[in-house]
GROMACS .gro file of C-alpha atoms in nm:
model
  342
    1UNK     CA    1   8.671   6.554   9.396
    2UNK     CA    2   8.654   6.901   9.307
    3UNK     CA    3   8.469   7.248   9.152
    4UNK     CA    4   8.169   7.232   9.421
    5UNK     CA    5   7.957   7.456   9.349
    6UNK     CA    6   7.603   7.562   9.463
    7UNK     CA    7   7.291   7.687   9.289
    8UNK     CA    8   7.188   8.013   9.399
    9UNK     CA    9   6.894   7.908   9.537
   10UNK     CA   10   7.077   7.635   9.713
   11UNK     CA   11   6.862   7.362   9.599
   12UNK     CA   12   7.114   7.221   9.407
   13UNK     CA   13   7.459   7.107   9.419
   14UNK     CA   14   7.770   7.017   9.128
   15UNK     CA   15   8.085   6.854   9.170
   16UNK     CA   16   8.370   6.696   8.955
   17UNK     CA   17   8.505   6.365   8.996
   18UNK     CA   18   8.784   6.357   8.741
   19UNK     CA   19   8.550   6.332   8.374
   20UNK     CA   20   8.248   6.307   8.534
   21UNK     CA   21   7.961   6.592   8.634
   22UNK     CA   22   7.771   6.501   8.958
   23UNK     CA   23   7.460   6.660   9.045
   24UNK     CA   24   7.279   6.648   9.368
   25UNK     CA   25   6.936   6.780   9.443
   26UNK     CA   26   6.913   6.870   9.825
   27UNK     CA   27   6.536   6.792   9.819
   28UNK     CA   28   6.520   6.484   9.695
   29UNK     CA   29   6.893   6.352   9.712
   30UNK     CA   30   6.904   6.209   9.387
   31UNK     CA   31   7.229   6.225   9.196
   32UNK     CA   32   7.277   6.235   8.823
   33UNK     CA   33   7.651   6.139   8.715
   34UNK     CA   34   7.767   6.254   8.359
   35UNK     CA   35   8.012   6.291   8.138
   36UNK     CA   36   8.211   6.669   8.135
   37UNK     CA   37   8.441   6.624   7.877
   38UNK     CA   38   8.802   6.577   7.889
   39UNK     CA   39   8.915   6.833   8.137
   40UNK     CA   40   8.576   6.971   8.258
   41UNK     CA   41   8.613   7.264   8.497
   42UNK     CA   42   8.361   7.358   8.778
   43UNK     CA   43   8.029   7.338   8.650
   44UNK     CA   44   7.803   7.659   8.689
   45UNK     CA   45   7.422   7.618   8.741
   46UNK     CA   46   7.193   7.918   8.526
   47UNK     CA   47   6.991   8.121   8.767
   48UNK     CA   48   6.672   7.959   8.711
   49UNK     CA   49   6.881   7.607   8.732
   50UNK     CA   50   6.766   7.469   8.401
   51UNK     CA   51   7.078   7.422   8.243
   52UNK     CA   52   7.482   7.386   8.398
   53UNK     CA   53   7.774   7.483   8.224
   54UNK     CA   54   8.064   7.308   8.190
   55UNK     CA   55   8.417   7.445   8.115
   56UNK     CA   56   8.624   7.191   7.894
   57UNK     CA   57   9.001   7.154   7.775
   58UNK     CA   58   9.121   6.917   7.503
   59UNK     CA   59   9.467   6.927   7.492
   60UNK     CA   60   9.644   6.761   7.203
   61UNK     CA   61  10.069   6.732   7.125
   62UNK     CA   62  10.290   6.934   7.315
   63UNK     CA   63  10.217   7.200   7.557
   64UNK     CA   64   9.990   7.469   7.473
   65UNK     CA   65   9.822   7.280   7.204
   66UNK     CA   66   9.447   7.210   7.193
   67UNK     CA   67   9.077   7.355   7.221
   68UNK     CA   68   8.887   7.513   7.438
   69UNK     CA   69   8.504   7.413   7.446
   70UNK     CA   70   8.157   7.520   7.666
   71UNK     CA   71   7.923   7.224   7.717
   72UNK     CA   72   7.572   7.317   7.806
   73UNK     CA   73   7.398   7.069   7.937
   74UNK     CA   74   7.037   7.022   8.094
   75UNK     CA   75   7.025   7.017   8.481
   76UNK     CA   76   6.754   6.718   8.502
   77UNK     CA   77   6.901   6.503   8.262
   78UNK     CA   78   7.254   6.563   8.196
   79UNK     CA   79   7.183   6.604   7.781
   80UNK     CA   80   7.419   6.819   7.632
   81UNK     CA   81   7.189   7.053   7.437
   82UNK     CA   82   7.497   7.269   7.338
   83UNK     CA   83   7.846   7.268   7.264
   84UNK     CA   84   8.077   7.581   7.185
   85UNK     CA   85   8.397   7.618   7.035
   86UNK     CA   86   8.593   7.862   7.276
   87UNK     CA   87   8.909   7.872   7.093
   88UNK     CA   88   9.099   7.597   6.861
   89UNK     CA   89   9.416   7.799   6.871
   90UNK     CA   90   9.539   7.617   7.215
   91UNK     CA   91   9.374   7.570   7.554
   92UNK     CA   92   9.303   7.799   7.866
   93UNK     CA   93   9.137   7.727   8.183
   94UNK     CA   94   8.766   7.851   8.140
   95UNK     CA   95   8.573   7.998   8.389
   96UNK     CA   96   8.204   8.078   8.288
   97UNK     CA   97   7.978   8.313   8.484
   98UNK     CA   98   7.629   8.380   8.438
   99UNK     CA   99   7.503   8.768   8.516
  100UNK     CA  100   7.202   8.811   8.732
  101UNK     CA  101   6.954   8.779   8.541
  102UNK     CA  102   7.058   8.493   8.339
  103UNK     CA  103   7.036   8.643   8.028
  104UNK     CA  104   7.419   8.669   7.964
  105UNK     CA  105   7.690   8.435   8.000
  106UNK     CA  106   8.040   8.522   8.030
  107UNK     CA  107   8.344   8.299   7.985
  108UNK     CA  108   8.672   8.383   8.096
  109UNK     CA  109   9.013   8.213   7.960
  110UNK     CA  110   9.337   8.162   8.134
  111UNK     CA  111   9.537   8.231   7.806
  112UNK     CA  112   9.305   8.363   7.565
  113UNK     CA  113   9.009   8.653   7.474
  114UNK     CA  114   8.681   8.626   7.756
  115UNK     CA  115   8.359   8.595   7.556
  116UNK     CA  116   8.005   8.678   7.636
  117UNK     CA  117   7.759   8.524   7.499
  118UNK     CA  118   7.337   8.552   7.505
  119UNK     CA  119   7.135   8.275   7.673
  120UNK     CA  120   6.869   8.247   7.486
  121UNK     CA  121   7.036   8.171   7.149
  122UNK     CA  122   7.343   8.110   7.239
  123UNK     CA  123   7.519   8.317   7.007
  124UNK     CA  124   7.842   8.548   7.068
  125UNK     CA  125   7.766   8.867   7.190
  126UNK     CA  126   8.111   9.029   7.233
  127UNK     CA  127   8.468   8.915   7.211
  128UNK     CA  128   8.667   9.144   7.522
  129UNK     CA  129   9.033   9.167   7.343
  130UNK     CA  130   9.244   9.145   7.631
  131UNK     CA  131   9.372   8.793   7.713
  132UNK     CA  132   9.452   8.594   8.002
  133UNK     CA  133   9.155   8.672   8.248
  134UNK     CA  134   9.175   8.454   8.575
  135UNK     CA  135   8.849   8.567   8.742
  136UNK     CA  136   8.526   8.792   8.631
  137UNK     CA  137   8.210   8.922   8.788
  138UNK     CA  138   7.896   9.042   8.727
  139UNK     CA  139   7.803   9.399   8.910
  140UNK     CA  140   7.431   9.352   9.069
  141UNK     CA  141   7.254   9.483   8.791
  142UNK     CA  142   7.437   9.286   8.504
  143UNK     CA  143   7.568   9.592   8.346
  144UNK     CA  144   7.961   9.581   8.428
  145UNK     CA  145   8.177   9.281   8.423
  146UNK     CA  146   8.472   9.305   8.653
  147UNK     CA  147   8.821   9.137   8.499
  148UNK     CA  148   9.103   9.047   8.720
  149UNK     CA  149   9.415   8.940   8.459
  150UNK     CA  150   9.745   8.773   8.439
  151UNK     CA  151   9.904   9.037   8.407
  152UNK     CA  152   9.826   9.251   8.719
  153UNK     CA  153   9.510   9.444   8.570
  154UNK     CA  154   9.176   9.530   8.694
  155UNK     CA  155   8.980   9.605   8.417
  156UNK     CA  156   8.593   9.670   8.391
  157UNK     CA  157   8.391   9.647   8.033
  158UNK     CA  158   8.019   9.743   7.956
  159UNK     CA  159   7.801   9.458   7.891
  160UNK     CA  160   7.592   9.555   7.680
  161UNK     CA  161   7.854   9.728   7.418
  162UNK     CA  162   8.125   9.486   7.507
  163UNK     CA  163   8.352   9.816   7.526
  164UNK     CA  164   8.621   9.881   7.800
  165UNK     CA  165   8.495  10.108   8.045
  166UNK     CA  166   8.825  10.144   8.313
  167UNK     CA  167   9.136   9.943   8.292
  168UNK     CA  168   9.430   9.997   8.572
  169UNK     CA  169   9.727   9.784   8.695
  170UNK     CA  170   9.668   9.688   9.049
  171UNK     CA  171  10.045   9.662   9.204
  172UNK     CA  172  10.026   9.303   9.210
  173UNK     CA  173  10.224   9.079   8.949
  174UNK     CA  174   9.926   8.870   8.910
  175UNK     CA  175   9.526   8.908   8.991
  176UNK     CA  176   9.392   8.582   9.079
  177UNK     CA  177   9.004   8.712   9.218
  178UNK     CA  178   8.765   9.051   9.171
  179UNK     CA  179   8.441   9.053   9.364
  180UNK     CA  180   8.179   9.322   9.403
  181UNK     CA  181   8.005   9.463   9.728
  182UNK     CA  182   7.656   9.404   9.662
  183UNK     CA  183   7.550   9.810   9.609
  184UNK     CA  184   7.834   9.759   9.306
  185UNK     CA  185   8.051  10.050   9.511
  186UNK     CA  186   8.341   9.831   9.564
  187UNK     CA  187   8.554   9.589   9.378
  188UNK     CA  188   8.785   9.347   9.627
  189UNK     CA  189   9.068   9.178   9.483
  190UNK     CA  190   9.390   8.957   9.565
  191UNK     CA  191   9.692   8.872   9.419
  192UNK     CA  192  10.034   8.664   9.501
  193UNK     CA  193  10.420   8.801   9.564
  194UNK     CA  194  10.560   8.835   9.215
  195UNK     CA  195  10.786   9.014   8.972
  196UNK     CA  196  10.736   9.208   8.636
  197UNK     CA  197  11.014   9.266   8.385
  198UNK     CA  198  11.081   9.666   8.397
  199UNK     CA  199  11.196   9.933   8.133
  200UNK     CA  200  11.508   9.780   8.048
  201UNK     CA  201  11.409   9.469   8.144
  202UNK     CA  202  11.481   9.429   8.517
  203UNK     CA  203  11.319   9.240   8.717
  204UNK     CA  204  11.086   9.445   8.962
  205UNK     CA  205  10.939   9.219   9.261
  206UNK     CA  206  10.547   9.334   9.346
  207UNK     CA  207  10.400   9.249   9.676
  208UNK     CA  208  10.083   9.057   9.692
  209UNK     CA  209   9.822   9.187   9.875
  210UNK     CA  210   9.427   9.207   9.918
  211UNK     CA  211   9.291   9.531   9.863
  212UNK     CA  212   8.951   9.780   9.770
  213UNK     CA  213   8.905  10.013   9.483
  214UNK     CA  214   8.618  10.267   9.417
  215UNK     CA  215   8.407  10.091   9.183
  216UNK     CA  216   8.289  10.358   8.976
  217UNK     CA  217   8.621  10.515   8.906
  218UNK     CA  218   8.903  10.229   9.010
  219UNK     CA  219   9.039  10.447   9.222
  220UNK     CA  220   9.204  10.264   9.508
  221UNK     CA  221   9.015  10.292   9.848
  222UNK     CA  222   9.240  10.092  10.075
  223UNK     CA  223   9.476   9.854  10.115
  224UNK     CA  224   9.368   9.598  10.348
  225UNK     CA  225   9.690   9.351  10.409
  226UNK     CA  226  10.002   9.243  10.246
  227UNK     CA  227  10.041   8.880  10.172
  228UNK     CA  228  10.285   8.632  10.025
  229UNK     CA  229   9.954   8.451   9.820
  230UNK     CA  230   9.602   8.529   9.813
  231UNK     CA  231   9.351   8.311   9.597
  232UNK     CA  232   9.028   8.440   9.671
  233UNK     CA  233   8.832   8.748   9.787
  234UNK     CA  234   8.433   8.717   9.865
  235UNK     CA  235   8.159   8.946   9.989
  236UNK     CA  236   7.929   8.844  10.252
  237UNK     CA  237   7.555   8.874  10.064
  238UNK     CA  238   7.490   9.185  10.366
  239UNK     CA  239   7.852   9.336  10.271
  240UNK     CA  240   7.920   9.359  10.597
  241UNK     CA  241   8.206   9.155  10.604
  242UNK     CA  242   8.473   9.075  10.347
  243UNK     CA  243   8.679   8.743  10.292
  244UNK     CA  244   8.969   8.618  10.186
  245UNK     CA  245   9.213   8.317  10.170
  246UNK     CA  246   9.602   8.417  10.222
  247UNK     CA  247   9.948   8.247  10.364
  248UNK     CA  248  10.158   8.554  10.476
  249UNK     CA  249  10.502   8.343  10.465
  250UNK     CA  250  10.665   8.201  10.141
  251UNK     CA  251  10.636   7.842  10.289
  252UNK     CA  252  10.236   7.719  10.154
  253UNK     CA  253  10.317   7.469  10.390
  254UNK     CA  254  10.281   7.688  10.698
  255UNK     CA  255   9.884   7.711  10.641
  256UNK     CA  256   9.642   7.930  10.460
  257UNK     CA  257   9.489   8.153  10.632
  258UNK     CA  258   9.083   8.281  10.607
  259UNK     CA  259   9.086   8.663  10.648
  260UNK     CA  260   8.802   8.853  10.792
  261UNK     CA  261   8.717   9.259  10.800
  262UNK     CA  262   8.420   9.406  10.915
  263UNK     CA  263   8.295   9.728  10.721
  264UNK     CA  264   8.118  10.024  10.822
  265UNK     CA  265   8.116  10.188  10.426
  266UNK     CA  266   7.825  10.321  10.399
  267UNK     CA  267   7.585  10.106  10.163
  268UNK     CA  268   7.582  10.315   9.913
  269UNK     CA  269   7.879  10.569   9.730
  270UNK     CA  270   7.689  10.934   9.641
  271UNK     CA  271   7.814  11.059   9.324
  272UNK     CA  272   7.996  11.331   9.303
  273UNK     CA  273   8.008  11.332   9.669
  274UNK     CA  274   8.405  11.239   9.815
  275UNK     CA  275   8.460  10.894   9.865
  276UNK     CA  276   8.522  10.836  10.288
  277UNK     CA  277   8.787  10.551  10.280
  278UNK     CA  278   8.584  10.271  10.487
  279UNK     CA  279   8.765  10.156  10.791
  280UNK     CA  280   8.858   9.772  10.781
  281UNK     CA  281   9.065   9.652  11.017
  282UNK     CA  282   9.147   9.253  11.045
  283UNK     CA  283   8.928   9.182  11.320
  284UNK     CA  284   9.076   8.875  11.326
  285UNK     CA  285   9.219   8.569  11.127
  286UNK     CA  286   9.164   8.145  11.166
  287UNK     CA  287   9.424   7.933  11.056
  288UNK     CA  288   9.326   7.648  10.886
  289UNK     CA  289   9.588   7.379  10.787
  290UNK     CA  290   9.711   7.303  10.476
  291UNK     CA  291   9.668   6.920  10.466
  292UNK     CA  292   9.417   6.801  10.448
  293UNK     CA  293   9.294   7.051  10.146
  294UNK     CA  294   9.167   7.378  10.337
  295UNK     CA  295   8.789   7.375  10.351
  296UNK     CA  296   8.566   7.540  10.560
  297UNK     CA  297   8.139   7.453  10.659
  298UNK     CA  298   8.020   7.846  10.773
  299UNK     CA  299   7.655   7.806  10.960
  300UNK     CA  300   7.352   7.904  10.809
  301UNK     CA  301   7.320   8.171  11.065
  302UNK     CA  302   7.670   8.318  10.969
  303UNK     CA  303   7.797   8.283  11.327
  304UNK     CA  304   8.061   8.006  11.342
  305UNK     CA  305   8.210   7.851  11.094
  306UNK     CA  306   8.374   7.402  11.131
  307UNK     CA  307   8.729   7.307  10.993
  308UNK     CA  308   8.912   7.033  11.012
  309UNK     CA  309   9.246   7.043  11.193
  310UNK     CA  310   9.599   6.907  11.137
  311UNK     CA  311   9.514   6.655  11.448
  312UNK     CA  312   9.408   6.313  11.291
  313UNK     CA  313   8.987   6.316  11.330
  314UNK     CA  314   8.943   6.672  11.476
  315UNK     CA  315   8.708   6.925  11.345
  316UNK     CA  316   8.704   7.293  11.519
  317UNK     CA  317   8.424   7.528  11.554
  318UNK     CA  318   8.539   7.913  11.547
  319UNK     CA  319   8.335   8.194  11.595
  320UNK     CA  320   8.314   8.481  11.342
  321UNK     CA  321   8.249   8.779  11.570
  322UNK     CA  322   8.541   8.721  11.832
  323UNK     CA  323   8.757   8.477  11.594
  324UNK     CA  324   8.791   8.254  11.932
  325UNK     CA  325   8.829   7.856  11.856
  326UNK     CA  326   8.569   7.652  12.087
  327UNK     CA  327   8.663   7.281  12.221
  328UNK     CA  328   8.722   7.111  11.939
  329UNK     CA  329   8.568   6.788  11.840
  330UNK     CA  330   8.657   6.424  11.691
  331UNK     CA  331   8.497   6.173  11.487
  332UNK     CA  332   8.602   5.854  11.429
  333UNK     CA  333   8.705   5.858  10.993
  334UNK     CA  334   9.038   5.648  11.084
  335UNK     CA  335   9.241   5.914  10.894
  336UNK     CA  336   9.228   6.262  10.825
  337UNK     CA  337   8.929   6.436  10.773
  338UNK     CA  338   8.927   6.632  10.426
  339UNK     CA  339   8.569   6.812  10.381
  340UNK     CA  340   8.289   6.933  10.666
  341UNK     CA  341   7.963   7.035  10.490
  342UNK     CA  342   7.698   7.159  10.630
   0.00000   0.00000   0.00000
């Protein structure tokens, strides 16, 4: 099981389960199970959760051949009510995001262009030419989409013209995740430990690292901890706290780590005042083991969050002010516990 994702009104819930799209409503508990396609990706619920889109590969002969496709389908029933050809040229993980208000949807590709597209019709909006995006984002108001790329970049393009608006190389071989503050004055993002061919076609090793850049101008603001990988960055909905998953050693095996600052940025960036780096120190940072798959249940009041632990049957509650681990707990699965939920 995989690509769980939440509604943003948490009423709903998607997962994968190999082909198929499962559904949950948290009010009622009824499921709805349906097909994705052939490699369906995580599928995204529409603001006003009437439809969910679906991500799909169909690959075909050797590697790199194939099609790229977006199913949208209707929440309540599972009906496919569209289907779009991404690309026929070969195959790229898709990751589609809807902005804010619904109105746009935009679909990023692993090895090909990211396209935007309007809700309401469905039709192409704009075609961004730069390839190999692993992770977008909407600003708050829908107006800027964020790109983090293959190739190190941070880019950001205007919505509504579909034209770049910054584009800068972030020090990092690869970007794997961009995220905004919620007041739009900050972009987070993460990348692994890599290498880039140079001028005469050295090889030049890049650290990975998580780090924050001045919205508005890219500019970098701070760099908040080197890291052999990092897959993900996230805001908390206040922006008062930033996250991230990293593993600081070059064995995976030694754990992931989640990553935790606490920010006193002001909420909002005064143009043309000077930007005041924010200070972000690491308050602290939980280990969670790397088998069973890393997955963490965070309380509704944001206090603690539950893991499971390497120990056969034993979940652990940490807090997120003083990063302390209480007693921990067990519960008799037989085996190794692999998802908390709360």
């Amino acid at each position: 099981v995989n690509g769980y994702r939440f509604s943003r009104d948490l009423s709903l819930i998607s997962w994968l389960n190999g082909k198929e799209v499962f559904i949950r409503n948290e009010a009622t508990g009824d499921t709805i199970q349906f097909q994705g396609g052939e490699n369906p990706t995580s599928a995204v619920f529409s603001p006003n959760n009437k439809v969910v889109v679906v991500g799909d590969t169909v690959i075909t002969g050797s590697e790199g051949q194939g099609s790229a496709w977006l199913r949208i389908l209707d929440v309540s029933t599972g009906r496919e009510l569209r289907k779009i050809n991404i690309t026929e040229s070969g195959y790229g993980a898709l990751r589609p995001v809807f902005s804010p208000d619904g109105t746009v949807l935009a679909v990023s590709n692993r090895n090909y262009e990211t396209k935007l597209f309007d809700t309401k019709s469905w039709d192409l909006l704009h075609t961004l030419p730069k390839r190999m995006t692993q992770e977008i984002s909407f600003n708050s108001d829908g107006t800027v989409l964020a790109a983090a790329y293959v190739d190190g970049s941070l880019g950001l393009w205007d919505v509504a013209t579909g034209k770049q608006k910054q584009m800068i190389k972030s020090g990092c071989a690869e970007l794997f995740s961009v995220a905004w503050n919620p007041t739009g004055d900050l972009l987070a993002t993460c990348g692994p430990t890599g290498s880039r061919s140079g001028p005469n076609h050295e090889r030049i090793s890049l650290p990975g690292k998580v780090a924050l850049w001045n919205a508005k101008t890219l500019e970098p603001v701070k760099e908040l901890m080197t890291v052999q990988w990092s897959g993900s960055v996230r805001f908390t909905t206040d922006g008062t706290r930033l996250l991230a998953t990293v593993t600081k050693r070059d064995a995976l095996d030694d754990g992931y780590w989640l990553a935790i600052w606490t920010t006193d940025a002001p909420q909002a960036i005064p143009a043309p005042a000077k930007i005041a780096a924010p200070k972000l120190p690491v308050t602290h940072r939980i280990q969670i083991p790397a088998n069973p798959a890393p997955t963490v249940a965070v309380l509704p009041d944001g206090t603690s969050l539950l893991t499971p632990l390497r120990r056969k049957d034993t979940i652990a509650r940490f807090d997120l002010t003083t990063g302390e681990q209480g007693a921990p707990f067990n519960d008799e699965h037989g085996w190794q516990i692999m998802k908390v939920v709360l």
